[in-house]
Amino acid sequence: MSDQQQKEEQIEKMIANIIGDSLERVAEIRIRAEYEFQEAKKKIVKEEKERIDKEYQRKTNQVKIEKRIAQSNLINQSRLKLLQAKFRFVQQILAEAHFHLSMIFKNEQKYKKILELLITQGLLKMMEPQVILQCRKCDLKLVKEVLPASIKEYTKRTDQICKVVVLESKFLPPPPQKGSKKPSCSGGVVLNTANGRITCTNTLDYRLMLAYDGLLPKIRTVLFKDEILDKQDEKTIKIKKEEN
């Protein structure tokens, strides 16, 4: 074999070795690329699955929250309607009480005694040497009749003298009229000091509201057998009315 032939065989072997190494390298690259692709694919699938799970959980929680809110709103609306119905019922009873109260003056002897007691009570509360008394115009005659007895009782209890001036230039509102929304007064008196700094309201309407405020828990127990319709409930109803 000539030297030329030997050289050509060596070159062919070298080429074959290079091709073989290249094919092995390509195969390794393909295997590695496939592995990295599968790993990346797994990672993407895992991340996407976690994202979907989180989104599903978020939406599930949101639905639960919205459901609880809707249920709470329904309960609150039902409670408010119940409160409003009970509030209207109590107000109706209060209006009836006002009506019956305004009828007291028709029994002159009974009302006359009430006026005397109201004036005496006001004087004892004021404990002032001079008082200005305000009444309804229709009560002026009765007030003047009972005033001496009230002053006498005041002096008897306190050993003090009080000068009472009946105001005839400005009267309390007249008795309530059915269907009228004008200011009214069911009876009684308002006492003021000469300088106007101290006032004692002792009208029948005021006394009724004092009794109403004090007896409201008992009223609701008698009417509804529960603890609903306290002052906070009344405030809630009024706020709701303003919103509407």
mmCIF file of C-alpha atoms in Angstrom:
data_model
loop_
_atom_site.group_PDB
_atom_site.id
_atom_site.type_symbol
_atom_site.label_atom_id
_atom_site.label_comp_id
_atom_site.label_asym_id
_atom_site.label_seq_id
_atom_site.Cartn_x
_atom_site.Cartn_y
_atom_site.Cartn_z
ATOM 1 C CA MET A 1 0.000 0.000 0.000
ATOM 2 C CA SER A 2 1.378 3.286 -1.041
ATOM 3 C CA ASP A 3 1.800 6.259 1.243
ATOM 4 C CA GLN A 4 -0.996 8.053 -0.563
ATOM 5 C CA GLN A 5 -3.478 5.320 0.174
ATOM 6 C CA GLN A 6 -2.511 5.271 3.829
ATOM 7 C CA LYS A 7 -3.056 9.012 4.103
ATOM 8 C CA GLU A 8 -6.499 8.748 2.486
ATOM 9 C CA GLU A 9 -7.506 5.946 4.923
ATOM 10 C CA GLN A 10 -6.396 8.027 7.881
ATOM 11 C CA ILE A 11 -8.367 10.999 6.601
ATOM 12 C CA GLU A 12 -11.459 8.820 6.162
ATOM 13 C CA LYS A 13 -11.084 7.471 9.704
ATOM 14 C CA MET A 14 -10.709 10.970 11.062
ATOM 15 C CA ILE A 15 -13.825 12.067 9.178
ATOM 16 C CA ALA A 16 -15.743 9.043 10.452
ATOM 17 C CA ASN A 17 -14.631 9.774 14.020
ATOM 18 C CA ILE A 18 -15.664 13.404 13.703
ATOM 19 C CA ILE A 19 -19.044 12.427 12.266
ATOM 20 C CA GLY A 20 -19.502 9.835 15.005
ATOM 21 C CA ASP A 21 -18.634 12.330 17.742
ATOM 22 C CA SER A 22 -20.970 14.906 16.185
ATOM 23 C CA LEU A 23 -23.854 12.418 16.040
ATOM 24 C CA GLU A 24 -23.276 11.491 19.679
ATOM 25 C CA ARG A 25 -23.163 15.190 20.619
ATOM 26 C CA VAL A 26 -26.356 15.854 18.673
ATOM 27 C CA ALA A 27 -28.025 12.928 20.401
ATOM 28 C CA GLU A 28 -26.931 14.220 23.808
ATOM 29 C CA ILE A 29 -28.207 17.718 22.949
ATOM 30 C CA ARG A 30 -31.546 16.272 21.822
ATOM 31 C CA ILE A 31 -31.870 14.188 24.993
ATOM 32 C CA ARG A 32 -30.971 17.164 27.191
ATOM 33 C CA ALA A 33 -33.320 19.458 25.256
ATOM 34 C CA GLU A 34 -36.136 16.944 25.606
ATOM 35 C CA TYR A 35 -35.455 16.608 29.331
ATOM 36 C CA GLU A 36 -35.393 20.383 29.844
ATOM 37 C CA PHE A 37 -38.543 20.707 27.751
ATOM 38 C CA GLN A 38 -40.356 18.117 29.857
ATOM 39 C CA GLU A 39 -39.146 19.745 33.076
ATOM 40 C CA ALA A 40 -40.242 23.186 31.860
ATOM 41 C CA LYS A 41 -43.545 21.703 30.761
ATOM 42 C CA LYS A 42 -44.058 20.103 34.191
ATOM 43 C CA LYS A 43 -43.225 23.389 35.888
ATOM 44 C CA ILE A 44 -45.628 25.353 33.681
ATOM 45 C CA VAL A 45 -48.386 22.773 34.174
ATOM 46 C CA LYS A 46 -47.792 22.775 37.932
ATOM 47 C CA GLU A 47 -47.786 26.583 38.146
ATOM 48 C CA GLU A 48 -50.894 26.838 35.982
ATOM 49 C CA LYS A 49 -52.658 24.191 38.060
ATOM 50 C CA GLU A 50 -51.750 26.045 41.256
ATOM 51 C CA ARG A 51 -52.967 29.303 39.719
ATOM 52 C CA ILE A 52 -56.261 27.667 38.693
ATOM 53 C CA ASP A 53 -56.641 26.119 42.172
ATOM 54 C CA LYS A 54 -55.996 29.480 43.818
ATOM 55 C CA GLU A 55 -58.438 31.237 41.489
ATOM 56 C CA TYR A 56 -61.057 28.559 42.130
ATOM 57 C CA GLN A 57 -60.531 28.889 45.881
ATOM 58 C CA ARG A 58 -60.726 32.691 45.654
ATOM 59 C CA LYS A 59 -63.965 32.557 43.678
ATOM 60 C CA THR A 60 -65.376 29.917 46.022
ATOM 61 C CA ASN A 61 -64.574 32.099 49.027
ATOM 62 C CA GLN A 62 -66.013 35.133 47.252
ATOM 63 C CA VAL A 63 -69.250 33.258 46.569
ATOM 64 C CA LYS A 64 -69.418 32.213 50.227
ATOM 65 C CA ILE A 65 -68.823 35.788 51.374
ATOM 66 C CA GLU A 66 -71.429 37.171 48.960
ATOM 67 C CA LYS A 67 -73.873 34.514 50.142
ATOM 68 C CA ARG A 68 -73.274 35.432 53.793
ATOM 69 C CA ILE A 69 -73.663 39.128 52.962
ATOM 70 C CA ALA A 70 -76.910 38.440 51.095
ATOM 71 C CA GLN A 71 -78.229 36.364 54.006
ATOM 72 C CA SER A 72 -77.183 39.063 56.475
ATOM 73 C CA ASN A 73 -78.912 41.731 54.365
ATOM 74 C CA LEU A 74 -82.092 39.675 54.233
ATOM 75 C CA ILE A 75 -81.998 39.164 57.994
ATOM 76 C CA ASN A 76 -81.365 42.873 58.567
ATOM 77 C CA GLN A 77 -84.166 43.844 56.185
ATOM 78 C CA SER A 78 -86.556 41.453 57.902
ATOM 79 C CA ARG A 79 -85.501 42.742 61.322
ATOM 80 C CA LEU A 80 -85.885 46.341 60.171
ATOM 81 C CA LYS A 81 -89.384 45.650 58.814
ATOM 82 C CA LEU A 82 -90.299 44.028 62.118
ATOM 83 C CA LEU A 83 -88.878 46.999 64.027
ATOM 84 C CA GLN A 84 -90.748 49.446 61.814
ATOM 85 C CA ALA A 85 -94.023 47.570 62.335
ATOM 86 C CA LYS A 86 -93.526 47.525 66.099
ATOM 87 C CA PHE A 87 -92.398 51.140 66.119
ATOM 88 C CA ARG A 88 -95.539 52.194 64.199
ATOM 89 C CA PHE A 89 -97.692 50.206 66.618
ATOM 90 C CA VAL A 90 -96.104 51.858 69.663
ATOM 91 C CA GLN A 91 -96.424 55.273 68.019
ATOM 92 C CA GLN A 92 -100.093 54.556 67.355
ATOM 93 C CA ILE A 93 -100.615 53.726 71.035
ATOM 94 C CA LEU A 94 -98.718 56.889 71.981
ATOM 95 C CA ALA A 95 -100.956 58.929 69.673
ATOM 96 C CA GLU A 96 -104.032 57.380 71.292
ATOM 97 C CA ALA A 97 -102.616 58.244 74.710
ATOM 98 C CA HIS A 98 -102.120 61.836 73.519
ATOM 99 C CA PHE A 99 -105.716 61.928 72.323
ATOM 100 C CA HIS A 100 -107.113 60.670 75.632
ATOM 101 C CA LEU A 101 -104.816 63.038 77.486
ATOM 102 C CA SER A 102 -106.158 65.982 75.510
ATOM 103 C CA MET A 103 -109.686 65.047 76.601
ATOM 104 C CA ILE A 104 -108.915 65.454 80.308
ATOM 105 C CA PHE A 105 -109.657 69.181 80.270
ATOM 106 C CA LYS A 106 -113.271 68.392 79.365
ATOM 107 C CA ASN A 107 -113.714 67.138 82.930
ATOM 108 C CA GLU A 108 -113.216 70.575 84.484
ATOM 109 C CA GLN A 109 -113.055 69.500 88.138
ATOM 110 C CA LYS A 110 -110.519 66.767 87.441
ATOM 111 C CA TYR A 111 -108.421 68.976 85.154
ATOM 112 C CA LYS A 112 -108.574 71.830 87.653
ATOM 113 C CA LYS A 113 -107.014 69.620 90.319
ATOM 114 C CA ILE A 114 -104.349 68.452 87.856
ATOM 115 C CA LEU A 115 -103.456 72.065 87.030
ATOM 116 C CA GLU A 116 -103.101 72.874 90.707
ATOM 117 C CA LEU A 117 -100.764 69.917 91.234
ATOM 118 C CA LEU A 118 -98.697 70.731 88.132
ATOM 119 C CA ILE A 119 -98.231 74.347 89.204
ATOM 120 C CA THR A 120 -97.296 73.332 92.763
ATOM 121 C CA GLN A 121 -94.843 70.773 91.474
ATOM 122 C CA GLY A 122 -93.276 73.344 89.140
ATOM 123 C CA LEU A 123 -92.882 75.899 91.932
ATOM 124 C CA LEU A 124 -91.233 73.314 94.179
ATOM 125 C CA LYS A 125 -88.855 72.400 91.407
ATOM 126 C CA MET A 126 -87.983 76.015 90.573
ATOM 127 C CA MET A 127 -87.620 77.269 94.177
ATOM 128 C CA GLU A 128 -87.501 80.880 92.949
ATOM 129 C CA PRO A 129 -88.916 84.027 94.611
ATOM 130 C CA GLN A 130 -90.559 85.158 91.367
ATOM 131 C CA VAL A 131 -91.902 82.985 88.538
ATOM 132 C CA ILE A 132 -93.630 83.694 85.242
ATOM 133 C CA LEU A 133 -96.332 81.175 84.410
ATOM 134 C CA GLN A 134 -97.413 80.367 80.859
ATOM 135 C CA CYS A 135 -100.549 78.391 80.028
ATOM 136 C CA ARG A 136 -103.034 77.809 77.234
ATOM 137 C CA LYS A 137 -105.451 80.626 76.558
ATOM 138 C CA CYS A 138 -108.376 78.332 77.244
ATOM 139 C CA ASP A 139 -106.874 77.466 80.663
ATOM 140 C CA LEU A 140 -106.312 81.054 81.792
ATOM 141 C CA LYS A 141 -109.450 81.220 83.951
ATOM 142 C CA LEU A 142 -108.762 77.868 85.638
ATOM 143 C CA VAL A 143 -105.101 78.735 86.259
ATOM 144 C CA LYS A 144 -106.062 81.950 88.027
ATOM 145 C CA GLU A 145 -108.545 80.025 90.140
ATOM 146 C CA VAL A 146 -106.099 77.349 91.319
ATOM 147 C CA LEU A 147 -102.986 79.532 91.549
ATOM 148 C CA PRO A 148 -103.616 80.776 95.136
ATOM 149 C CA ALA A 149 -103.956 77.175 96.364
ATOM 150 C CA SER A 150 -100.691 76.194 94.593
ATOM 151 C CA ILE A 151 -98.803 79.126 96.099
ATOM 152 C CA LYS A 152 -100.228 78.338 99.539
ATOM 153 C CA GLU A 153 -99.103 74.710 99.257
ATOM 154 C CA TYR A 154 -95.656 75.841 98.069
ATOM 155 C CA THR A 155 -95.284 78.190 101.056
ATOM 156 C CA LYS A 156 -96.505 75.484 103.404
ATOM 157 C CA ARG A 157 -93.828 73.067 102.215
ATOM 158 C CA THR A 158 -90.913 75.498 101.878
ATOM 159 C CA ASP A 159 -91.672 78.395 104.264
ATOM 160 C CA GLN A 160 -90.922 80.654 101.317
ATOM 161 C CA ILE A 161 -93.026 83.159 99.413
ATOM 162 C CA CYS A 162 -93.187 83.070 95.641
ATOM 163 C CA LYS A 163 -94.684 85.727 93.408
ATOM 164 C CA VAL A 164 -96.252 84.164 90.323
ATOM 165 C CA VAL A 165 -97.054 86.298 87.290
ATOM 166 C CA VAL A 166 -99.416 84.709 84.774
ATOM 167 C CA LEU A 167 -98.300 85.633 81.261
ATOM 168 C CA GLU A 168 -101.290 86.856 79.252
ATOM 169 C CA SER A 169 -99.449 88.157 76.193
ATOM 170 C CA LYS A 170 -98.162 84.799 74.993
ATOM 171 C CA PHE A 171 -99.922 81.485 75.499
ATOM 172 C CA LEU A 172 -99.049 77.842 74.987
ATOM 173 C CA PRO A 173 -100.474 76.228 71.808
ATOM 174 C CA PRO A 174 -104.192 75.388 71.855
ATOM 175 C CA PRO A 175 -105.652 71.891 72.401
ATOM 176 C CA PRO A 176 -104.953 69.396 69.588
ATOM 177 C CA GLN A 177 -107.482 69.255 66.776
ATOM 178 C CA LYS A 178 -108.247 66.044 64.919
ATOM 179 C CA GLY A 179 -106.431 65.950 61.576
ATOM 180 C CA SER A 180 -104.478 69.137 62.309
ATOM 181 C CA LYS A 181 -100.662 69.193 62.208
ATOM 182 C CA LYS A 182 -100.351 72.584 63.873
ATOM 183 C CA PRO A 183 -98.515 72.846 67.219
ATOM 184 C CA SER A 184 -100.773 71.858 70.086
ATOM 185 C CA CYS A 185 -100.739 71.388 73.843
ATOM 186 C CA SER A 186 -102.896 68.968 75.807
ATOM 187 C CA GLY A 187 -102.707 71.092 78.936
ATOM 188 C CA GLY A 188 -100.458 72.001 81.844
ATOM 189 C CA VAL A 189 -98.077 74.912 82.388
ATOM 190 C CA VAL A 190 -94.559 76.176 81.678
ATOM 191 C CA LEU A 191 -92.745 78.130 84.404
ATOM 192 C CA ASN A 192 -89.843 80.530 83.803
ATOM 193 C CA THR A 193 -87.680 82.702 86.032
ATOM 194 C CA ALA A 194 -87.965 86.454 85.518
ATOM 195 C CA ASN A 195 -84.688 86.498 83.544
ATOM 196 C CA GLY A 196 -85.728 83.475 81.455
ATOM 197 C CA ARG A 197 -82.642 81.464 82.358
ATOM 198 C CA ILE A 198 -84.480 78.652 84.107
ATOM 199 C CA THR A 199 -87.483 76.890 82.631
ATOM 200 C CA CYS A 200 -89.677 74.145 84.030
ATOM 201 C CA THR A 201 -91.925 72.513 81.451
ATOM 202 C CA ASN A 202 -94.782 70.756 83.208
ATOM 203 C CA THR A 203 -97.280 70.201 80.424
ATOM 204 C CA LEU A 204 -99.295 67.004 80.091
ATOM 205 C CA ASP A 205 -97.566 66.258 76.765
ATOM 206 C CA TYR A 206 -94.133 66.571 78.359
ATOM 207 C CA ARG A 207 -95.134 64.378 81.288
ATOM 208 C CA LEU A 208 -96.494 61.772 78.886
ATOM 209 C CA MET A 209 -93.194 61.665 76.972
ATOM 210 C CA LEU A 210 -91.270 61.350 80.248
ATOM 211 C CA ALA A 211 -93.471 58.413 81.184
ATOM 212 C CA TYR A 212 -93.068 56.927 77.687
ATOM 213 C CA ASP A 213 -89.271 57.136 77.818
ATOM 214 C CA GLY A 214 -89.146 55.632 81.294
ATOM 215 C CA LEU A 215 -91.681 52.867 80.683
ATOM 216 C CA LEU A 216 -90.629 51.897 77.128
ATOM 217 C CA PRO A 217 -88.942 48.623 78.230
ATOM 218 C CA LYS A 218 -92.098 47.590 80.094
ATOM 219 C CA ILE A 219 -94.299 48.730 77.203
ATOM 220 C CA ARG A 220 -92.439 46.588 74.682
ATOM 221 C CA THR A 221 -92.456 43.621 77.090
ATOM 222 C CA VAL A 222 -96.219 43.862 77.542
ATOM 223 C CA LEU A 223 -96.892 44.397 73.824
ATOM 224 C CA PHE A 224 -94.320 42.119 72.194
ATOM 225 C CA LYS A 225 -92.944 39.866 74.955
ATOM 226 C CA ASP A 226 -89.385 40.614 73.820
ATOM 227 C CA GLU A 227 -86.529 43.100 74.078
ATOM 228 C CA ILE A 228 -87.017 44.810 70.714
ATOM 229 C CA LEU A 229 -87.638 48.500 70.076
ATOM 230 C CA ASP A 230 -85.247 50.321 72.359
ATOM 231 C CA LYS A 231 -83.831 53.789 71.764
ATOM 232 C CA GLN A 232 -81.138 52.468 69.424
ATOM 233 C CA ASP A 233 -83.810 50.690 67.349
ATOM 234 C CA GLU A 234 -85.808 53.920 67.086
ATOM 235 C CA LYS A 235 -82.659 55.731 65.935
ATOM 236 C CA THR A 236 -82.003 52.998 63.328
ATOM 237 C CA ILE A 237 -85.544 53.333 61.977
ATOM 238 C CA LYS A 238 -85.285 57.116 61.747
ATOM 239 C CA ILE A 239 -81.922 56.926 59.922
ATOM 240 C CA LYS A 240 -83.358 54.383 57.479
ATOM 241 C CA LYS A 241 -86.320 56.670 56.802
ATOM 242 C CA GLU A 242 -83.945 59.560 56.075
ATOM 243 C CA GLU A 243 -81.953 57.380 53.639
ATOM 244 C CA ASN A 244 -85.147 56.526 51.744
#
